[in-house]
Coordinates of C-alpha atoms in Angstrom, one line a residue:
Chain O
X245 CA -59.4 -69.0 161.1
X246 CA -61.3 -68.9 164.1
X247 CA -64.0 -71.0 161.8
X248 CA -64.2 -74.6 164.0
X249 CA -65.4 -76.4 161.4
X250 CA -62.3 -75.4 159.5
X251 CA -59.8 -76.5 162.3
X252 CA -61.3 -80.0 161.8
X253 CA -60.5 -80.2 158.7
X254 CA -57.0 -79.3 159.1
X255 CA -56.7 -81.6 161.9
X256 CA -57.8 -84.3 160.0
X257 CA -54.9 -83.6 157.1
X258 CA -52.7 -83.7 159.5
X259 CA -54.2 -86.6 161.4
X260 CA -53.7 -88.1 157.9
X261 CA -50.1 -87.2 157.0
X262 CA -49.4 -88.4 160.3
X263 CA -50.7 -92.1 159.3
X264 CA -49.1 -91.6 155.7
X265 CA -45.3 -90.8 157.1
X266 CA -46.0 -94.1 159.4
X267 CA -47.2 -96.2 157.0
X268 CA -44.3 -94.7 155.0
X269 CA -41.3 -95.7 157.6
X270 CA -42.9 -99.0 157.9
X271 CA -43.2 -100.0 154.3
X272 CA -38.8 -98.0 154.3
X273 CA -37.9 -100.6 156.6
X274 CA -40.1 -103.9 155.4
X275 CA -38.6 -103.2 151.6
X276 CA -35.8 -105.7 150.4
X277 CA -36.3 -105.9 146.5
X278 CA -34.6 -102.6 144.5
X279 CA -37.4 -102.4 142.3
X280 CA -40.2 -101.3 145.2
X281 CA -36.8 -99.6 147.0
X282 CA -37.6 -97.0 144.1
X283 CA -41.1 -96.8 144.5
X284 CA -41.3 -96.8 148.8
X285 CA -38.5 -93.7 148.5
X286 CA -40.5 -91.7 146.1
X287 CA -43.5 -92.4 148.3
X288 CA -41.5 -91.1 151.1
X289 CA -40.5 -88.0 149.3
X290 CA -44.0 -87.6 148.2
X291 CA -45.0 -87.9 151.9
X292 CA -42.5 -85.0 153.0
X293 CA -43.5 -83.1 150.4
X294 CA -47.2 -83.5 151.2
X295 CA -46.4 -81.7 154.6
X296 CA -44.5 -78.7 153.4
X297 CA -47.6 -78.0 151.0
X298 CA -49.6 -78.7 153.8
X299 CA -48.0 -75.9 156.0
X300 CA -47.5 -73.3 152.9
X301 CA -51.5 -73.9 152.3
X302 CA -52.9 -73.4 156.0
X303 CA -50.7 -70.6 156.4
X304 CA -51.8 -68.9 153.6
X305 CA -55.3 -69.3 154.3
X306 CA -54.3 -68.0 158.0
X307 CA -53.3 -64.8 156.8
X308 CA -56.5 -64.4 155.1
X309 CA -58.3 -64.1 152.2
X310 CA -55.6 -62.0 150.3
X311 CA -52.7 -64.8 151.4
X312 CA -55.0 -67.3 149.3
X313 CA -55.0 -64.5 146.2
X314 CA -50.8 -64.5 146.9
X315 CA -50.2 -67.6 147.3
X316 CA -52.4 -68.9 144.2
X317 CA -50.6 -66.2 142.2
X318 CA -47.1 -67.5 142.9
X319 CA -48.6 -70.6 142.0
X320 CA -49.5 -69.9 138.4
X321 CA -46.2 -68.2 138.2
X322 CA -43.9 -71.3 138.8
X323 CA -46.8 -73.7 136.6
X324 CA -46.5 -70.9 133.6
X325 CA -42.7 -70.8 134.1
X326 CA -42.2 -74.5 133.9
X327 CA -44.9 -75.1 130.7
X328 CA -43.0 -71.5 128.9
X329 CA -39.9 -73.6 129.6
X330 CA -40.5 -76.7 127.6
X331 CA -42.7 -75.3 124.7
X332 CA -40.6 -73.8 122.0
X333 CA -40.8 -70.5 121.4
X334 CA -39.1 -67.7 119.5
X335 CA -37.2 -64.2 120.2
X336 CA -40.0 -62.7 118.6
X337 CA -42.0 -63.9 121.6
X338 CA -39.8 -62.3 124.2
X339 CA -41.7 -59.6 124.8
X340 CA -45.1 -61.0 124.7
X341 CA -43.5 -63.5 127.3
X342 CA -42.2 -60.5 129.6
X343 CA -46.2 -59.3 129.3
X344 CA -47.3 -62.8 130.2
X345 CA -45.1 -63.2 133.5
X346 CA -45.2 -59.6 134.9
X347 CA -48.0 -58.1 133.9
X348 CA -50.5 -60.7 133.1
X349 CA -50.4 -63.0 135.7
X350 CA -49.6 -60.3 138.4
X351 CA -52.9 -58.4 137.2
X352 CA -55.4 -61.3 136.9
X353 CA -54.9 -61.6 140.7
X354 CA -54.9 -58.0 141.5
X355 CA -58.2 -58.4 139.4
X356 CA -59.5 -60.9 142.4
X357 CA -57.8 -58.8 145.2
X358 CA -60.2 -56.0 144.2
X359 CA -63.4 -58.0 143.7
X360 CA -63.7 -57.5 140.1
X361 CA -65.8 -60.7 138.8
X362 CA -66.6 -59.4 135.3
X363 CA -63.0 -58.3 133.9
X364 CA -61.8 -61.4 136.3
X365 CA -63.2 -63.8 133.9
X366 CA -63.0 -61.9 130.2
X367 CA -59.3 -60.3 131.0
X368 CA -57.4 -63.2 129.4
X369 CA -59.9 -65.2 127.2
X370 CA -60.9 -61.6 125.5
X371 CA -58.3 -59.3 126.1
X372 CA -54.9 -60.3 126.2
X373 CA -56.2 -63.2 123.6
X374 CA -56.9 -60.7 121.2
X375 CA -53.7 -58.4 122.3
X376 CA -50.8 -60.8 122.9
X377 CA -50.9 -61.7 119.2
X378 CA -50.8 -58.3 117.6
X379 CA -47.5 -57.7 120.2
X380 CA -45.7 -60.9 118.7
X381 CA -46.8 -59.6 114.9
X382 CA -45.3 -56.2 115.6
X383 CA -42.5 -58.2 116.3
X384 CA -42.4 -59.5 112.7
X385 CA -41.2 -63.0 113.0
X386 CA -43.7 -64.8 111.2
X387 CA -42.8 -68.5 111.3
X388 CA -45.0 -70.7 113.0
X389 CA -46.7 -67.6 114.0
X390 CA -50.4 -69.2 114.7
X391 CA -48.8 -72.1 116.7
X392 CA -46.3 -69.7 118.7
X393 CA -49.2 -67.4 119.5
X394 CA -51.8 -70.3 120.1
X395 CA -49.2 -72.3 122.8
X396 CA -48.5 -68.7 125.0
X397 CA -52.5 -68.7 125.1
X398 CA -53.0 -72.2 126.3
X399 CA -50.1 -71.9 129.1
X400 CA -51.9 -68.6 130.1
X401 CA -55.4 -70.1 130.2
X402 CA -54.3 -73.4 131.6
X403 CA -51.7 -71.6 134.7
X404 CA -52.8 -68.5 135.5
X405 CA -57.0 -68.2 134.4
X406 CA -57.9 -71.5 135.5
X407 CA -55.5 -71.4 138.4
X408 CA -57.1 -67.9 139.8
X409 CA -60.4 -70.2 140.0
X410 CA -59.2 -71.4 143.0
X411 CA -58.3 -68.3 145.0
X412 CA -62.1 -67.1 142.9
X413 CA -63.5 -69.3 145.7
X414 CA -62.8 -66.3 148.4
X415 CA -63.4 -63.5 147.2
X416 CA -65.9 -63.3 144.2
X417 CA -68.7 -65.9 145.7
X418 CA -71.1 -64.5 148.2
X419 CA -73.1 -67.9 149.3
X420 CA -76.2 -67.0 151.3
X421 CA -75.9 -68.4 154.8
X422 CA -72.1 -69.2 154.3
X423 CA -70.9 -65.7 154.7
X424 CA -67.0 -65.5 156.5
X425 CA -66.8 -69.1 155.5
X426 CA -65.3 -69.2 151.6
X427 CA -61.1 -70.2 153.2
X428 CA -63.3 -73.1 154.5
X429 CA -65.1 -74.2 151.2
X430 CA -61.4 -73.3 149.1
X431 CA -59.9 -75.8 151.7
X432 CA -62.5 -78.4 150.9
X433 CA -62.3 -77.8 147.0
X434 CA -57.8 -78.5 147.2
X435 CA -58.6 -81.2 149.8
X436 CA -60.9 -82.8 147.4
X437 CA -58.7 -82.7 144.9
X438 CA -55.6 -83.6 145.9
X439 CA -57.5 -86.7 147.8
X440 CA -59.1 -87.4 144.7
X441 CA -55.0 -87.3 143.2
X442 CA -54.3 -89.6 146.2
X443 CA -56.4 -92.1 146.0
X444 CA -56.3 -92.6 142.2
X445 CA -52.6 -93.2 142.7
X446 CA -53.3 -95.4 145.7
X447 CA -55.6 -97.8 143.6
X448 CA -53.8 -97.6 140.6
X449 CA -50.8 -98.9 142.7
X450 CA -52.9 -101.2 144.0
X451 CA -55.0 -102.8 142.0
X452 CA -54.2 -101.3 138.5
X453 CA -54.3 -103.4 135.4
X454 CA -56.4 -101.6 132.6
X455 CA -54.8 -98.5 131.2
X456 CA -57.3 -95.5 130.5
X457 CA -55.3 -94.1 127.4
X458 CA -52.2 -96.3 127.3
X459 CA -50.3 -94.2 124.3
X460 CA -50.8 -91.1 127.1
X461 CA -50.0 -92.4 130.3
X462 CA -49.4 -96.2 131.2
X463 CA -50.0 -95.2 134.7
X464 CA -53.6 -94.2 134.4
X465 CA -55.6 -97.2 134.7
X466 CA -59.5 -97.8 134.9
X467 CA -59.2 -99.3 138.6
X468 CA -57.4 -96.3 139.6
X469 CA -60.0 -94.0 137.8
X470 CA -62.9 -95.9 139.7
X471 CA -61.2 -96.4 142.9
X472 CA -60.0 -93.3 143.0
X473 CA -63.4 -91.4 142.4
X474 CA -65.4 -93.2 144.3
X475 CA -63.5 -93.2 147.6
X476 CA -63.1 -89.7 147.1
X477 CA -66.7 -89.0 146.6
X478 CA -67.7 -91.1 149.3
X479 CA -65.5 -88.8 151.8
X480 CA -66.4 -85.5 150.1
X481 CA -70.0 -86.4 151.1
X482 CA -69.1 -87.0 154.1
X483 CA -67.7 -83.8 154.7
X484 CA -70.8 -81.5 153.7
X485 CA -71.2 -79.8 157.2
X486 CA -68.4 -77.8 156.0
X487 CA -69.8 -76.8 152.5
X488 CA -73.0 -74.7 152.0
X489 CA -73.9 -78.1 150.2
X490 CA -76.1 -81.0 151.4
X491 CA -74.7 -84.3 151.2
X492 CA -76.1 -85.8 148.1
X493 CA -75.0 -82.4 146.3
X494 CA -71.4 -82.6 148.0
X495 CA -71.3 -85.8 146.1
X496 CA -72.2 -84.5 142.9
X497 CA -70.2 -81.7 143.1
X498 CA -67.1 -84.6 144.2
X499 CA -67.9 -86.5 141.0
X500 CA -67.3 -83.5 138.8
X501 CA -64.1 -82.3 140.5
X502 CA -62.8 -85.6 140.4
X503 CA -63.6 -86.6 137.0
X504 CA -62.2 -83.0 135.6
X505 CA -59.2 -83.8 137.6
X506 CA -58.5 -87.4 136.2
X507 CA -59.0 -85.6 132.2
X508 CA -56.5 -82.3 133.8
X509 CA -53.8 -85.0 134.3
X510 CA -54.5 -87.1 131.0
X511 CA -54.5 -83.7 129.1
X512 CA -51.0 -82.4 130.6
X513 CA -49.5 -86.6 130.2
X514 CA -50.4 -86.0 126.6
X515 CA -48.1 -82.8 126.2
X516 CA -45.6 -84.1 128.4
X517 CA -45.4 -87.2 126.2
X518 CA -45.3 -85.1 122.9
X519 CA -42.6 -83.2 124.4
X520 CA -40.6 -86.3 125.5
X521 CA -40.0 -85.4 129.6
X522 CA -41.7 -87.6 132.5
X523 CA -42.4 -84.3 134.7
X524 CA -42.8 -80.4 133.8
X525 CA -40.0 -79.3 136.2
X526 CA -38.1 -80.6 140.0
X527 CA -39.2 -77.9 142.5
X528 CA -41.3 -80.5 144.3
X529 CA -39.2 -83.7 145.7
X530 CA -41.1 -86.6 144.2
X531 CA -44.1 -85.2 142.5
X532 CA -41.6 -83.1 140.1
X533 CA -43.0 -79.6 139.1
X534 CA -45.7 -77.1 140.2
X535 CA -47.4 -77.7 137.1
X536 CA -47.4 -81.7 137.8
X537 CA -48.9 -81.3 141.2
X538 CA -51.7 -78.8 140.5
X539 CA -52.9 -79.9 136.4
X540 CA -56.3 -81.7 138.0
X541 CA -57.0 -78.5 140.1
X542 CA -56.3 -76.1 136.9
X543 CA -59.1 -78.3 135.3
X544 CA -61.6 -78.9 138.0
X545 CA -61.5 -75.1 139.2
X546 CA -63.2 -73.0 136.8
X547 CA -66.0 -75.8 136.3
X548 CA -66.3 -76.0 140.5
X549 CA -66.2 -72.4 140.5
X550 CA -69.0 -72.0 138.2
X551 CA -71.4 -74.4 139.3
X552 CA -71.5 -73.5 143.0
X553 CA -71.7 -69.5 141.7
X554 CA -74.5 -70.5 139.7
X555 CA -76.1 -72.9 141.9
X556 CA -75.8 -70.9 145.5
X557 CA -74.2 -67.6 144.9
X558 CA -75.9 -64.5 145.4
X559 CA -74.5 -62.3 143.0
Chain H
X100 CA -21.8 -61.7 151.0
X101 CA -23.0 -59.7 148.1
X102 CA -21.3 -62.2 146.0
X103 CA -23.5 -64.9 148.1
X104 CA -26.7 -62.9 148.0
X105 CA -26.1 -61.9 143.8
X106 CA -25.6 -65.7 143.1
X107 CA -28.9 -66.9 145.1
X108 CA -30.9 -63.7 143.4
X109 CA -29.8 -65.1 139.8
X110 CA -30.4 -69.0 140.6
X111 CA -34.1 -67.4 141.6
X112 CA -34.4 -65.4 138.2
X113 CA -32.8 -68.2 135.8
X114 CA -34.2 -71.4 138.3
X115 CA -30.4 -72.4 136.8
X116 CA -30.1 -76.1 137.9
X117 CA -26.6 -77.8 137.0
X118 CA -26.5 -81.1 135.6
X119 CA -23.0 -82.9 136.4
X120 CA -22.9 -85.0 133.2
X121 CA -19.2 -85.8 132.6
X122 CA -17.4 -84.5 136.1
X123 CA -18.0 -83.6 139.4
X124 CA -18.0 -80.2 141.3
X125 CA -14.1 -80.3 142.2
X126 CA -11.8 -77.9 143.3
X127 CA -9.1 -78.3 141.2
X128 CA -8.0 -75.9 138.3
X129 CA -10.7 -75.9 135.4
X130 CA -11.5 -73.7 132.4
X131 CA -15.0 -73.9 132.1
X132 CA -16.0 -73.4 128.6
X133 CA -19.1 -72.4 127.2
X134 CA -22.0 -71.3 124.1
X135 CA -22.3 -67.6 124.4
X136 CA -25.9 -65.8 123.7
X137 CA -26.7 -63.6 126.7
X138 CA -25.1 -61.2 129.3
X139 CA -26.8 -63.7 131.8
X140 CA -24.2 -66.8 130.5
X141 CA -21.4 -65.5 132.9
X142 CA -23.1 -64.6 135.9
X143 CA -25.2 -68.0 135.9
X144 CA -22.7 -70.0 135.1
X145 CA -20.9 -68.5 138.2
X146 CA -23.8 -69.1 140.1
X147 CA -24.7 -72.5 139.2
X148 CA -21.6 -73.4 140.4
X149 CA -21.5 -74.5 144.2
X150 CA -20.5 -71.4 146.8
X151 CA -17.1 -73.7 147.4
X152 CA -15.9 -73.8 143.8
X153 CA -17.8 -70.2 142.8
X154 CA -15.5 -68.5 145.2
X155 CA -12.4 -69.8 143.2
X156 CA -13.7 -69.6 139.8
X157 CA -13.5 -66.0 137.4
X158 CA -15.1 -65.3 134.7
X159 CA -13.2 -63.9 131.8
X160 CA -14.9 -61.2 130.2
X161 CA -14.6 -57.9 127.7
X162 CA -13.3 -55.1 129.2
X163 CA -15.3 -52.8 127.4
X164 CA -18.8 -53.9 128.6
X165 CA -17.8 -54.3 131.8
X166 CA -16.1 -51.1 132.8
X167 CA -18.5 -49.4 131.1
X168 CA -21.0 -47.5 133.9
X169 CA -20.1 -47.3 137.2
X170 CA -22.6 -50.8 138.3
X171 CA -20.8 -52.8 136.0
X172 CA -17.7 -52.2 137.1
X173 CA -18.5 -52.8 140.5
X174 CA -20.5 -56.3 139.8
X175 CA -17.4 -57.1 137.6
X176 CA -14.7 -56.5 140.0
X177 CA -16.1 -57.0 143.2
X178 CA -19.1 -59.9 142.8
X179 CA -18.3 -61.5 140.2
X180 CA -14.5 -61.2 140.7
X181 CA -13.8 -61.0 136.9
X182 CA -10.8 -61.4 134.5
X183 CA -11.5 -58.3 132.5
X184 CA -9.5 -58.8 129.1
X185 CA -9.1 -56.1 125.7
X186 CA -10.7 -58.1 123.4
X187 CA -10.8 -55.8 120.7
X188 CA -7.1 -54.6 120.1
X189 CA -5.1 -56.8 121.7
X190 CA -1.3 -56.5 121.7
X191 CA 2.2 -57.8 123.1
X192 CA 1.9 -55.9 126.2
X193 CA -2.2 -56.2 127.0
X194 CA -2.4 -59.8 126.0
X195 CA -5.7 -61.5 127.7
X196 CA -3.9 -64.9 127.6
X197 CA -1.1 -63.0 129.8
X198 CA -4.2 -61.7 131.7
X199 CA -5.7 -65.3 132.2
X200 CA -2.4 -66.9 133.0
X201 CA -2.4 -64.3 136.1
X202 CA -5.6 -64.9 137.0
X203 CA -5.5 -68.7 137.7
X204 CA -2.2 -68.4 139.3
X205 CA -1.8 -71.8 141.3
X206 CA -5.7 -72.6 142.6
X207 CA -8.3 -70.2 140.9
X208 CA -10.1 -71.6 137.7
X209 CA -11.4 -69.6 134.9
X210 CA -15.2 -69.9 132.9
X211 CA -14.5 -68.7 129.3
X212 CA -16.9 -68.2 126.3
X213 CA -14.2 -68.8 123.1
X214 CA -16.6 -67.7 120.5
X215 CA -15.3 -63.9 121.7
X216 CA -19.3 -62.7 121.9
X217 CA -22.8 -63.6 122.1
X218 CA -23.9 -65.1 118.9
X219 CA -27.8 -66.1 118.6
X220 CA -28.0 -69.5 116.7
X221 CA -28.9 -72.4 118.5
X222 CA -25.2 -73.9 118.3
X223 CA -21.9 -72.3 119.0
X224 CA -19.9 -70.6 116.3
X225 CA -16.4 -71.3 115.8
X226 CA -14.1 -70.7 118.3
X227 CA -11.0 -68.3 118.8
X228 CA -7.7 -69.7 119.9
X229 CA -7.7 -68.4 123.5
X230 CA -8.6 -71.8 125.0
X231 CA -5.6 -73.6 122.6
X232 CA -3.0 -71.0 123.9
X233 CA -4.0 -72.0 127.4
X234 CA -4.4 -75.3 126.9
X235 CA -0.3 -75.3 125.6
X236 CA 1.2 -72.9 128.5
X237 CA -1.2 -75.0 131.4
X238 CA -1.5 -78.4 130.3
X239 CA -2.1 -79.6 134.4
X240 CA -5.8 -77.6 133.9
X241 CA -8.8 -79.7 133.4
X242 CA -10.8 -78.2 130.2
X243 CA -14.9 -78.9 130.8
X244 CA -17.3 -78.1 127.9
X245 CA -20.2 -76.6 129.7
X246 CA -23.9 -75.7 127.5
X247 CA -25.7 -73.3 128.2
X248 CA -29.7 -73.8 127.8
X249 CA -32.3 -71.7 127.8
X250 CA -30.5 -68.1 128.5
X251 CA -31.1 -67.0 125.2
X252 CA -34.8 -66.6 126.0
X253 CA -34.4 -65.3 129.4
X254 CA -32.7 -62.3 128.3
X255 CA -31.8 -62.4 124.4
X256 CA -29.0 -60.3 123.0
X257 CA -30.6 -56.7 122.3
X258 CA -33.5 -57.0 124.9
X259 CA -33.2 -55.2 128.8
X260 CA -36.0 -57.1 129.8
X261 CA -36.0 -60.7 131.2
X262 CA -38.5 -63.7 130.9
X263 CA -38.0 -65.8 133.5
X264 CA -37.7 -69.5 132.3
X265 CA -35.7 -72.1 133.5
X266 CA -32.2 -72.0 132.2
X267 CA -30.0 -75.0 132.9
X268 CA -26.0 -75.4 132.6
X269 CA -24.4 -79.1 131.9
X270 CA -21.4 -80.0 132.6
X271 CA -19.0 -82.3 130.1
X272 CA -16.3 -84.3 130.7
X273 CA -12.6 -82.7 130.8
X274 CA -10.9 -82.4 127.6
X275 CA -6.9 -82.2 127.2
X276 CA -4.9 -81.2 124.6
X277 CA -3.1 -84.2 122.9
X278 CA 0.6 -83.7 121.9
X279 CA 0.6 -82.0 119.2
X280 CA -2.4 -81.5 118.5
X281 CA -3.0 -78.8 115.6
X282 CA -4.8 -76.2 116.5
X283 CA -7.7 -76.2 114.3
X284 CA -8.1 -79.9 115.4
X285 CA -8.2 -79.2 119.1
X286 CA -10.6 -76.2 118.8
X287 CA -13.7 -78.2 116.7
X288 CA -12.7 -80.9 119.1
X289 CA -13.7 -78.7 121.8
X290 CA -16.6 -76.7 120.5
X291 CA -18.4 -80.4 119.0
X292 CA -17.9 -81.6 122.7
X293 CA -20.2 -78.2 124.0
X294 CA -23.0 -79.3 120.5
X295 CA -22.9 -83.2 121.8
X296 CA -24.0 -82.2 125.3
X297 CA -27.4 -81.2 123.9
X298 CA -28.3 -84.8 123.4
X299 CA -26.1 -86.3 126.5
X300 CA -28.3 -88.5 128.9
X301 CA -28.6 -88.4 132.5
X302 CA -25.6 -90.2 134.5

């Protein structure tokens, strides 16, 4: 916390949400037609809500690197909550579900807490994959067993093992030269990707006419996707005195966070769609669920993760 | 208070969220009725309600599962503020329709499951004529079909263990009981109104 690079940063979100809630009161009090009414209050919403997650976020990281395990962890738990809600399961599943809540996700972030990379990253893809599935057969409900089984995997892989990616950023990378600093490059990662969120909604808004993968998400438009990326890239280059990075690798690292963040939130429309709701759940005023908020960062995490381990980490 | 503090610790477990469909939250006498699958549908039902209307509404439930251990008893009487009825022998001088009458008296309302137990299919099973006997002595109380989503998988019948998903309670529009009205009539009216709430659409 006493980092000064890392100040800046949060200075300049807040800097930033201080122009967004202005721009936001202006465009409240310019609006006559009931159709953009609609949009300038969920914008509004969006902004408030924008701060609150603001605060959470910085105060985690101020209590250190084990608020950022916590806070990540409560995180999966509400985004595996709401995607348990809406897929259908059976009462043979109960108890596999009690496993996944309170005893799954709890543990893969205990496994970060205590610095333990290798069961970290084969506890849910080996392990619970292979044991979850003998649990529901014991059990005995055998109708649409494979599909039962295969949808309690995804939520857990999606919510809680791609989630703790995030949080991964803390503890498990030791970057040469960067040591004291990982809060700092977790910040930039959920800055970059929640800018990159931003300012593909921004554009889309804008200037969007030319939907990505219309049957999926109307909203999701080429000019968005381009916009979006490219602005975002441009400031997450700029931004590469506080990464170990340089800035032409910032960039590149920006381009895949960004594009893996634009497919998160085309993957999770999809499901939504199938399963006939708009949003995963309502604990966030105007952006709907957890799950909503953080499906490009479940996506970009585990690839982000990798390539700066593999690219600058020591161990 | 430990009514206040129980209510907010369930709305946590079950993230309950009530869905005003058919009424609002009033204050006026009500029998909420609802689908019965889980030893959560009482308490978050009672919970989901707001603190203004919760403190005015009982639940009526079996005597026998609720006086039996000495935390039951004291959630039934002095949290939830139940109406505990013999549901199993009943007779001329413990009568739970006496018992409910009682209990509402001239402002409290009542939440009542008319199935008589927690069954596990997806729609309710036919009712028992509790809710026609008190629809005849109090025809001034507004009857409100209320379904119950979602509790069955937080804590199914037979299981101690919850999974915490989002359960949600919706809220019909009143029913009355026409004159004369046979009984059969008025309870399949009631119970379809609970089914048809499943596919009801946002106000």
């Amino acid at each position: 916390m006493h980092d000064a690079e890392l100040q800046f940063l949060m200075a300049g979100v807040i800097a930033l949400l201080i122009v967004a809630s202005i721009i936001g009161w202006i465009a409240s009090r310019n609006t006559r037609s009931q159709a953009k009414r609609e949009t300038v209050l969920n914008l509004n919403s969006r902004i408030r809500a924008w701060w609150v997650m603001a605060a959470i976020f910085g105060l985690a990281l101020a209590t250190g690197d084990l608020g950022a395990v916590v806070l990540f962890a409560f995180i999966s738990f509400m985004a595996l909550r709401e995607f348990l809600t809406l897929t259908p399961t059976r009462y043979g599943d109960h108890r596999a579900l009690f496993w996944a809540f309170f005893v799954i996700t709890p543990l893969q972030f205990i496994l970060l807490a205590v610095d333990w990379y290798g069961m970290f990253s084969i506890f849910i893809p080996v392990y619970v994959f292979l044991i979850l599935p003998i649990r529901a057969a014991a059990a005995g409900d055998i109708e649409k067993f494979l599909e039962r089984s295969a949808k309690i995997q995804w939520g857990l892989m999606i919510c809680v093992y791609c989630c703790s990616h995030a949080p991964a950023i803390v503890t498990l990378l030791k970057i040469p030269g960067y040591e004291g600093q990982n809060a700092k490059l977790l910040f930039y990662f959920v800055l970059i990707c929640e800018l990159s969120d931003v300012l593909q909604y921004v554009f889309g808004k804008t200037l969007g006419r030319h939907p990505v993968a219309p049957a999926v998400s109307p909203k999701k438009t080429w000019e968005g996707l381009i916009g979006g990326v490219i602005a975002t890239v441009l400031i997450g280059a700029g931004l590469w005195w506080a990464t170990p990075f340089t800035p032409l690798q910032a960039a590149g690292l920006c381009v895949a966070i960004t594009l893996l963040g634009f497919g998160g939130g085309l993957v999770m429309s999809a499901i939504k769609r199938d399963y006939g709701v708009k949003d995963w759940g309502t604990a966030i005023e105007g952006h709907g669920g957890v799950l909503d908020r953080i499906d490009s960062l479940c996506f970009a995490a585990p690839v982000f993760f990798h390539l700066v381990r593999y690219y600058y980490s020591a161990n | 208070m430990t009514s206040d503090l129980t209510a907010t610790m369930l709305r946590l477990l079950t993230g309950v969220r009530a869905h005003w469909r058919g009424c609002e939250p009033d204050l006026r006498q009500r029998i909420y009725f609802a689908n019965h699958s889980s030893h959560l549908d009482a308490p978050t039902l009672w919970a989901a309600l707001p603190p203004a209307l919760r403190q005015l509404t009982c639940p009526v439930a079996a005597r026998d599962y609720w006086t039996a251990g000495r935390l039951r008893r004291y959630l039934a009487t002095h949290v939830f503020h139940a109406v505990l009825v013999e549901r199993k022998t009943p007779t001329a001088r413990d009568n739970p329709i006496d018992d409910m009458l009682r209990a509402l008296g001239d402002q409290r309302s009542l939440i009542l499951f008319p199935e008589g137990g927690r069954f596990t299919g997806p729609d309710p099973v036919e009712f028992k004529s509790g809710l026609f006997h008190l629809a005849k002595k109090r025809p001034d109380l507004e009857l409100i079909p209320v379904l119950l989503d979602n509790l069955n998988r937080v804590l199914p019948k037979g299981e101690l263990l919850p999974a915490p998903l989002i359960a949600s309670a919706t809220f019909g529009a009143p029913l009355r009981l026409e004159p004369d009205e046979p009984r059969s009539e008025f309870l399949s009216r009631a119970r379809q109104a609970i089914i048809a709430l499943r596919y009801s659409e946002p106000l």
